[in-house]
Short mmCIF file of C-alpha atoms in Angstrom, two decimals:
data_model
loop_
_atom_site.label_atom_id
_atom_site.label_comp_id
_atom_site.label_asym_id
_atom_site.label_seq_id
_atom_site.Cartn_x
_atom_site.Cartn_y
_atom_site.Cartn_z
CA UNK Z 77 45.81 18.55 -52.77
CA UNK Z 78 42.38 19.56 -51.58
CA UNK Z 79 39.96 16.70 -50.73
CA UNK Z 80 36.86 16.76 -52.92
CA UNK Z 81 33.41 17.08 -51.34
CA UNK Z 82 32.34 13.88 -53.09
CA UNK Z 83 35.13 11.89 -51.46
CA UNK Z 84 34.25 13.26 -48.03
CA UNK Z 85 30.60 12.30 -48.27
CA UNK Z 86 30.96 8.76 -49.60
CA UNK Z 87 30.00 5.91 -47.20
CA UNK Z 88 32.63 3.13 -47.66
CA UNK Z 89 34.92 2.53 -44.70
CA UNK Z 90 37.96 3.66 -46.69
CA UNK Z 91 36.60 7.21 -46.70
CA UNK Z 92 37.02 9.59 -43.78
CA UNK Z 93 33.49 10.80 -44.43
CA UNK Z 94 32.17 13.56 -42.21
CA UNK Z 95 34.81 13.01 -39.52
CA UNK Z 96 37.36 14.94 -41.55
CA UNK Z 97 35.23 18.05 -41.76
CA UNK Z 98 36.41 21.03 -39.77
CA UNK Z 99 34.17 21.73 -36.72
CA UNK Z 100 34.36 25.49 -37.22
CA UNK Z 101 34.02 27.89 -40.10
CA UNK Z 102 35.77 31.24 -39.93
CA UNK Z 103 34.99 34.45 -41.73
CA UNK Z 104 35.29 34.10 -45.48
CA UNK Z 105 37.49 36.79 -47.08
CA UNK Z 106 37.28 38.23 -50.54
CA UNK Z 107 39.50 36.39 -53.00
CA UNK Z 108 41.31 38.59 -55.44
CA UNK Z 109 39.50 38.56 -58.70
CA UNK Z 110 36.38 36.99 -57.24
CA UNK Z 111 32.98 38.55 -57.88
CA UNK Z 112 31.52 37.03 -54.72
CA UNK Z 113 30.67 39.57 -51.97
CA UNK Z 114 32.17 39.37 -48.50
CA UNK Z 115 29.94 37.24 -46.19
CA UNK Z 116 29.86 35.84 -42.65
CA UNK Z 117 29.37 32.14 -41.85
CA UNK Z 118 28.16 30.81 -38.48
CA UNK Z 119 30.70 29.18 -36.21
CA UNK Z 120 30.62 27.28 -32.95
CA UNK Z 121 30.18 29.29 -29.78
CA UNK Z 122 33.41 27.87 -28.38
CA UNK Z 123 35.48 29.06 -31.34
CA UNK Z 124 35.84 32.69 -30.34
CA UNK Z 125 39.22 32.90 -32.02
CA UNK Z 126 41.53 30.88 -34.22
CA UNK Z 127 43.43 29.49 -31.23
CA UNK Z 128 40.33 28.12 -29.53
CA UNK Z 129 39.12 26.77 -32.85
CA UNK Z 130 42.37 24.89 -33.26
CA UNK Z 131 42.09 23.43 -29.74
CA UNK Z 132 38.47 22.35 -30.16
CA UNK Z 133 39.19 20.81 -33.54
CA UNK Z 134 41.39 18.07 -32.14
CA UNK Z 135 38.93 17.37 -29.29
CA UNK Z 136 35.84 16.97 -31.47
CA UNK Z 137 37.17 14.87 -34.34
CA UNK Z 138 36.24 11.21 -33.65
CA UNK Z 139 38.24 8.19 -34.58
CA UNK Z 140 36.88 6.13 -37.50
CA UNK Z 141 34.37 3.54 -36.30
CA UNK Z 142 33.74 5.21 -32.93
CA UNK Z 143 30.12 5.64 -31.81
CA UNK Z 144 28.64 9.12 -31.67
CA UNK Z 145 25.93 10.03 -29.15
CA UNK Z 146 23.45 12.65 -30.27
CA UNK Z 147 21.21 14.37 -27.71
CA UNK Z 148 18.45 16.79 -28.68
CA UNK Z 149 18.30 19.81 -26.39
CA UNK Z 150 15.50 22.27 -25.81
CA UNK Z 151 15.97 25.91 -26.67
CA UNK Z 152 17.28 26.53 -23.17
CA UNK Z 153 19.89 23.78 -23.53
CA UNK Z 154 18.20 21.22 -21.20
CA UNK Z 155 17.28 17.60 -21.94
CA UNK Z 156 13.57 16.84 -21.57
CA UNK Z 157 13.62 13.28 -20.18
CA UNK Z 158 9.83 13.00 -20.01
CA UNK Z 159 9.26 13.77 -23.69
CA UNK Z 160 12.14 11.49 -24.62
CA UNK Z 161 10.41 8.58 -22.78
CA UNK Z 162 6.92 9.12 -24.19
CA UNK Z 163 7.14 6.32 -26.73
CA UNK Z 164 8.47 3.82 -24.19
CA UNK Z 165 5.82 4.81 -21.65
CA UNK Z 166 3.05 4.42 -24.22
CA UNK Z 167 4.31 1.00 -25.25
CA UNK Z 168 4.44 -0.33 -21.69
CA UNK Z 169 0.99 1.04 -20.91
CA UNK Z 170 -0.52 -0.58 -24.02
CA UNK Z 171 1.00 -3.88 -22.97
CA UNK Z 172 -0.52 -3.55 -19.50
CA UNK Z 173 -3.94 -2.78 -20.97
CA UNK Z 174 -3.86 -5.75 -23.34
CA UNK Z 175 -2.63 -8.09 -20.60
CA UNK Z 176 -5.48 -7.06 -18.29
CA UNK Z 177 -8.27 -7.18 -20.88
CA UNK Z 178 -10.44 -10.30 -20.51
CA UNK Z 179 -11.04 -12.20 -23.75
CA UNK Z 180 -8.77 -9.84 -25.67
CA UNK Z 181 -7.66 -11.00 -29.11
CA UNK Z 182 -4.94 -8.36 -29.35
CA UNK Z 183 -1.34 -9.49 -29.21
CA UNK Z 184 1.29 -7.66 -27.25
CA UNK Z 185 3.00 -5.01 -29.42
CA UNK Z 186 6.44 -6.00 -28.13
CA UNK Z 187 8.36 -8.97 -26.81
CA UNK Z 188 8.57 -9.65 -23.09
CA UNK Z 189 12.26 -8.66 -23.17
CA UNK Z 190 11.50 -5.29 -24.73
CA UNK Z 191 8.69 -4.53 -22.28
CA UNK Z 192 10.97 -5.48 -19.39
CA UNK Z 193 13.77 -3.24 -20.74
CA UNK Z 194 11.42 -0.32 -21.32
CA UNK Z 195 10.12 -0.60 -17.77
CA UNK Z 196 13.67 -0.55 -16.48
CA UNK Z 197 14.47 2.56 -18.52
CA UNK Z 198 11.32 4.34 -17.35
CA UNK Z 199 12.06 3.63 -13.69
CA UNK Z 200 15.86 3.92 -13.62
CA UNK Z 201 16.79 6.33 -16.41
CA UNK Z 202 13.75 8.56 -16.77
CA UNK Z 203 12.54 8.49 -13.15
CA UNK Z 204 8.94 7.88 -14.22
CA UNK Z 205 8.08 5.19 -11.71
CA UNK Z 206 5.27 7.28 -10.24
CA UNK Z 207 3.68 7.82 -13.67
CA UNK Z 208 3.93 4.14 -14.53
CA UNK Z 209 2.52 3.06 -11.15
CA UNK Z 210 -0.43 5.42 -11.59
CA UNK Z 211 -1.07 4.08 -15.09
CA UNK Z 212 -0.97 0.49 -13.79
CA UNK Z 213 -3.50 1.27 -11.06
CA UNK Z 214 -5.84 2.95 -13.53
CA UNK Z 215 -5.63 0.01 -15.95
CA UNK Z 216 -6.34 -2.41 -13.10
CA UNK Z 217 -9.43 -0.46 -12.05
CA UNK Z 218 -10.76 -0.32 -15.60
CA UNK Z 219 -10.04 -4.01 -16.16
CA UNK Z 220 -11.84 -5.09 -12.98
CA UNK Z 221 -14.84 -2.88 -13.70
CA UNK Z 222 -15.22 -4.60 -17.06
CA UNK Z 223 -14.62 -8.04 -15.53
CA UNK Z 224 -17.29 -7.48 -12.87
CA UNK Z 225 -19.79 -6.64 -15.60
CA UNK Z 226 -18.91 -9.83 -17.50
CA UNK Z 227 -19.31 -11.96 -14.36
CA UNK Z 228 -22.65 -10.40 -13.40
CA UNK Z 229 -24.13 -10.69 -16.88
CA UNK Z 230 -23.27 -14.38 -17.36
CA UNK Z 231 -26.50 -16.37 -17.57
CA UNK Z 232 -25.15 -19.75 -16.48
CA UNK Z 233 -26.99 -21.96 -13.99
CA UNK Z 234 -25.74 -21.40 -10.43
CA UNK Z 235 -23.27 -24.28 -10.13
CA UNK Z 236 -21.98 -23.81 -13.70
CA UNK Z 237 -21.60 -20.12 -12.93
CA UNK Z 238 -19.27 -21.06 -10.06
CA UNK Z 239 -17.00 -22.80 -12.57
CA UNK Z 240 -16.94 -19.70 -14.77
CA UNK Z 241 -16.15 -17.53 -11.78
CA UNK Z 242 -13.21 -19.78 -10.90
CA UNK Z 243 -11.95 -19.47 -14.48
CA UNK Z 244 -12.07 -15.68 -14.24
CA UNK Z 245 -10.08 -15.85 -11.02
CA UNK Z 246 -7.48 -18.11 -12.60
CA UNK Z 247 -7.13 -15.80 -15.61
CA UNK Z 248 -6.63 -12.77 -13.38
CA UNK Z 249 -4.05 -14.52 -11.23
CA UNK Z 250 -2.01 -15.63 -14.25
CA UNK Z 251 -2.13 -12.17 -15.85
CA UNK Z 252 -1.03 -10.46 -12.65
CA UNK Z 253 1.90 -12.87 -12.42
CA UNK Z 254 2.83 -11.86 -15.98
CA UNK Z 255 2.52 -8.13 -15.26
CA UNK Z 256 4.59 -8.53 -12.10
CA UNK Z 257 7.41 -10.16 -14.05
CA UNK Z 258 7.33 -7.57 -16.85
CA UNK Z 259 7.28 -4.66 -14.38
CA UNK Z 260 9.93 -6.06 -12.06
CA UNK Z 261 11.80 -2.76 -11.84
CA UNK Z 262 8.62 -0.89 -10.95
CA UNK Z 263 7.93 -3.38 -8.17
CA UNK Z 264 11.44 -3.79 -6.80
CA UNK Z 265 12.86 -0.30 -7.29
CA UNK Z 266 10.09 2.31 -7.31
CA UNK Z 267 7.64 0.60 -4.92
CA UNK Z 268 10.37 -0.40 -2.48
CA UNK Z 269 11.51 3.21 -2.17
CA UNK Z 270 8.07 4.84 -2.21
CA UNK Z 271 6.29 4.48 1.13
CA UNK Z 272 2.90 5.39 -0.34
CA UNK Z 273 3.00 2.57 -2.90
CA UNK Z 274 2.20 -1.09 -2.28
CA UNK Z 275 3.55 -4.09 -4.25
CA UNK Z 276 1.86 -4.90 -7.55
CA UNK Z 277 0.50 -8.23 -6.28
CA UNK Z 278 -1.03 -6.62 -3.20
CA UNK Z 279 -2.45 -3.73 -5.22
CA UNK Z 280 -4.02 -6.03 -7.81
CA UNK Z 281 -5.53 -8.47 -5.32
CA UNK Z 282 -6.90 -5.73 -3.06
CA UNK Z 283 -8.63 -4.13 -6.04
CA UNK Z 284 -9.97 -7.56 -7.09
CA UNK Z 285 -11.48 -7.98 -3.64
CA UNK Z 286 -13.09 -4.53 -3.77
CA UNK Z 287 -14.45 -4.78 -7.31
CA UNK Z 288 -15.33 -8.49 -7.44
CA UNK Z 289 -15.78 -10.21 -4.07
CA UNK Z 290 -17.33 -7.17 -2.39
CA UNK Z 291 -19.70 -6.52 -5.28
CA UNK Z 292 -23.16 -7.27 -3.78
CA UNK Z 293 -24.51 -8.95 -6.91
CA UNK Z 294 -21.47 -11.17 -7.33
CA UNK Z 295 -21.44 -12.07 -3.63
CA UNK Z 296 -25.11 -13.06 -3.82
CA UNK Z 297 -24.50 -15.31 -6.83
CA UNK Z 298 -21.59 -16.96 -5.03
CA UNK Z 299 -23.77 -17.72 -2.01
CA UNK Z 300 -26.57 -18.95 -4.25
CA UNK Z 301 -24.29 -21.35 -6.12
CA UNK Z 302 -22.75 -22.72 -2.92
CA UNK Z 303 -26.10 -23.25 -1.23
CA UNK Z 304 -27.59 -24.96 -4.28
CA UNK Z 305 -24.66 -27.36 -4.45
CA UNK Z 306 -24.68 -28.31 -0.78
CA UNK Z 307 -28.48 -28.60 -0.56
CA UNK Z 308 -28.40 -31.01 -3.51
CA UNK Z 309 -25.78 -33.19 -1.83
CA UNK Z 310 -27.57 -33.17 1.53
CA UNK Z 311 -30.97 -33.94 0.06
CA UNK Z 312 -29.85 -36.63 -2.38
CA UNK Z 313 -27.23 -38.00 0.03
CA UNK Z 314 -24.66 -38.37 -2.79
CA UNK Z 315 -21.85 -36.14 -4.13
CA UNK Z 316 -22.99 -33.68 -6.80
CA UNK Z 317 -21.77 -34.48 -10.32
CA UNK Z 318 -20.36 -30.94 -10.55
CA UNK Z 319 -18.64 -30.93 -7.18
CA UNK Z 320 -15.40 -30.15 -9.03
CA UNK Z 321 -16.73 -26.64 -9.70
CA UNK Z 322 -16.91 -25.95 -5.99
CA UNK Z 323 -13.46 -27.44 -5.40
CA UNK Z 324 -12.00 -24.99 -7.93
CA UNK Z 325 -13.87 -22.11 -6.33
CA UNK Z 326 -12.54 -22.97 -2.87
CA UNK Z 327 -8.98 -23.04 -4.24
CA UNK Z 328 -9.29 -19.48 -5.53
CA UNK Z 329 -11.05 -18.28 -2.39
CA UNK Z 330 -7.96 -19.39 -0.48
CA UNK Z 331 -5.64 -17.62 -2.93
CA UNK Z 332 -7.57 -14.36 -2.54
CA UNK Z 333 -7.84 -14.64 1.27
CA UNK Z 334 -11.62 -14.99 1.03
CA UNK Z 335 -11.92 -18.47 2.51
CA UNK Z 336 -12.81 -17.25 6.01
CA UNK Z 337 -15.88 -15.44 4.63
CA UNK Z 338 -16.89 -18.59 2.76
CA UNK Z 339 -16.36 -20.70 5.88
CA UNK Z 340 -18.52 -18.39 7.97
CA UNK Z 341 -21.36 -18.56 5.45
CA UNK Z 342 -21.00 -22.34 5.05
CA UNK Z 343 -21.19 -23.00 8.80
CA UNK Z 344 -24.14 -20.66 9.23
CA UNK Z 345 -25.97 -22.33 6.35
CA UNK Z 346 -25.12 -25.78 7.77
CA UNK Z 347 -26.57 -24.83 11.13
CA UNK Z 348 -29.81 -23.55 9.58
CA UNK Z 349 -30.18 -26.61 7.37
CA UNK Z 350 -29.78 -29.15 10.17
CA UNK Z 351 -31.97 -27.25 12.60
CA UNK Z 352 -34.78 -27.62 10.06
CA UNK Z 353 -33.80 -31.25 9.42
CA UNK Z 354 -33.86 -31.99 13.15
CA UNK Z 355 -37.33 -30.52 13.53
CA UNK Z 356 -38.68 -32.58 10.63
CA UNK Z 357 -37.09 -35.81 11.84
CA UNK Z 358 -38.23 -35.30 15.43
CA UNK Z 359 -41.78 -35.37 14.15
CA UNK Z 360 -41.14 -38.29 11.82
CA UNK Z 361 -39.38 -40.33 14.53
CA UNK Z 362 -41.46 -39.16 17.48
CA UNK Z 363 -42.16 -42.75 18.46
CA UNK Z 364 -38.75 -44.06 17.45
CA UNK Z 365 -35.98 -42.19 19.31
CA UNK Z 366 -33.46 -44.84 18.35
CA UNK Z 367 -34.29 -44.27 14.68
CA UNK Z 368 -33.85 -40.52 15.20
CA UNK Z 369 -30.45 -41.00 16.80
CA UNK Z 370 -29.37 -43.30 13.98
CA UNK Z 371 -30.40 -40.62 11.48
CA UNK Z 372 -28.36 -38.03 13.41
CA UNK Z 373 -25.25 -40.18 13.36
CA UNK Z 374 -25.56 -40.79 9.61
CA UNK Z 375 -25.97 -37.06 8.99
CA UNK Z 376 -22.89 -36.22 11.05
CA UNK Z 377 -20.86 -38.84 9.18
CA UNK Z 378 -21.98 -37.52 5.78
CA UNK Z 379 -21.12 -33.96 6.74
CA UNK Z 380 -17.73 -35.00 8.07
CA UNK Z 381 -16.87 -36.77 4.81
CA UNK Z 382 -18.00 -33.77 2.77
CA UNK Z 383 -15.86 -31.43 4.87
CA UNK Z 384 -12.77 -33.59 4.41
CA UNK Z 385 -13.34 -33.69 0.65
CA UNK Z 386 -14.11 -30.00 0.12
CA UNK Z 387 -12.81 -27.84 2.97
CA UNK Z 388 -9.49 -27.08 4.62
CA UNK Z 389 -8.51 -29.02 7.73
CA UNK Z 390 -9.33 -26.17 10.08
CA UNK Z 391 -12.98 -26.25 9.02
CA UNK Z 392 -13.63 -29.92 9.72
CA UNK Z 393 -14.17 -29.64 13.45
CA UNK Z 394 -16.20 -26.42 13.15
CA UNK Z 395 -18.59 -27.96 10.64
CA UNK Z 396 -19.00 -31.14 12.69
CA UNK Z 397 -19.72 -29.14 15.84
CA UNK Z 398 -22.30 -26.99 14.05
CA UNK Z 399 -23.97 -30.11 12.64
CA UNK Z 400 -24.13 -31.92 15.97
CA UNK Z 401 -25.53 -28.93 17.86
CA UNK Z 402 -28.13 -28.21 15.21
CA UNK Z 403 -29.36 -31.81 15.10
CA UNK Z 404 -29.33 -32.52 18.84
CA UNK Z 405 -30.35 -29.16 20.25
CA UNK Z 406 -33.21 -29.74 22.75
CA UNK Z 407 -33.27 -33.44 21.80
CA UNK Z 408 -30.66 -34.93 24.13
CA UNK Z 409 -32.89 -35.29 27.20
CA UNK Z 410 -35.58 -36.99 25.15
CA UNK Z 411 -33.03 -39.34 23.56
CA UNK Z 412 -31.37 -40.17 26.88
CA UNK Z 413 -34.66 -40.84 28.63
CA UNK Z 414 -36.04 -43.01 25.81
CA UNK Z 415 -32.95 -44.92 24.66
CA UNK Z 416 -30.34 -45.26 27.41
CA UNK Z 417 -32.14 -48.14 29.10
CA UNK Z 418 -32.42 -50.24 25.96
CA UNK Z 419 -28.83 -49.56 24.92
CA UNK Z 420 -27.56 -50.55 28.36
CA UNK Z 421 -29.73 -53.63 28.40
CA UNK Z 422 -28.39 -54.82 25.06
CA UNK Z 423 -24.81 -53.79 25.87
CA UNK Z 424 -24.59 -51.48 22.87
CA UNK Z 425 -21.49 -49.66 24.08
CA UNK Z 426 -20.69 -48.21 20.64
CA UNK Z 427 -23.97 -46.29 20.46
CA UNK Z 428 -23.67 -45.24 24.09
CA UNK Z 429 -20.19 -43.88 23.41
CA UNK Z 430 -21.48 -41.97 20.38
CA UNK Z 431 -24.33 -40.50 22.39
CA UNK Z 432 -21.93 -39.52 25.15
#
């Protein structure tokens, strides 16, 4: 008995559905008594004859419940991987843009797992690592250009501005860590095998240095904030109530490998400050060399304590040396001539040792 078309096309599992359809259609012949004209119906290219049709029939019919993979081919029979990956590429790029946009209220259009999987497919299956790497670099450049503008235009007072700058650094560092994890396959497969590419972390931080730390206006505001803080502490002889802002800044300078530049500026500024302080005090204590020397020792102690609280260990000795030389330059002979006798007479070995 012939199977009805309705039974073939029903969806319940008890039906054979489309799997029972013949994969080929042969020439239709005129049926005796039929008014229908003779016509030709298309058939598969492999079914050149009834024998080949019979062979292909058994090979193409799938078992019930088996998965079927459908691939769309171009007119020339090839598979366009790039066009097939367009949606995935666009999704990953949107996620990168949102992740690198400061103060963005947009939410990611996909879960972390989906972004991670799409990145893997783009790099491994579609071989689009180069495209994705280029898109990442472009998004980083655009993000940092916008961030530099935000930092420059902030109207905070110098020391408060330092706190805001540290917050921007912290945001960038956390977002790059996120992007690195989402684009793991780009970093560990494409970059590793492409000699012209550098790791995501290195790329991001090098661009941050170029666009942020090397921006003349930002660098000037950093120096201004640091100098205002340290001048306040040196003049008032007490820790600034916003010293924490500078501590946070120093932490991020270390992370971005910018501490050496900060240290150089700090030591140079320290030297200039205490050279001026020495000149003023030499006049004030012109008749009291012992008072001058006492002032010098207090200044050195204050600067040493500040260094230990704010700077890395390697800076402590450099700052102390700069302070001592600036305060005592061209003063040692005068101090020795005017004070050694009295110190020796009173047996003040502690002061003599300090002077030595």
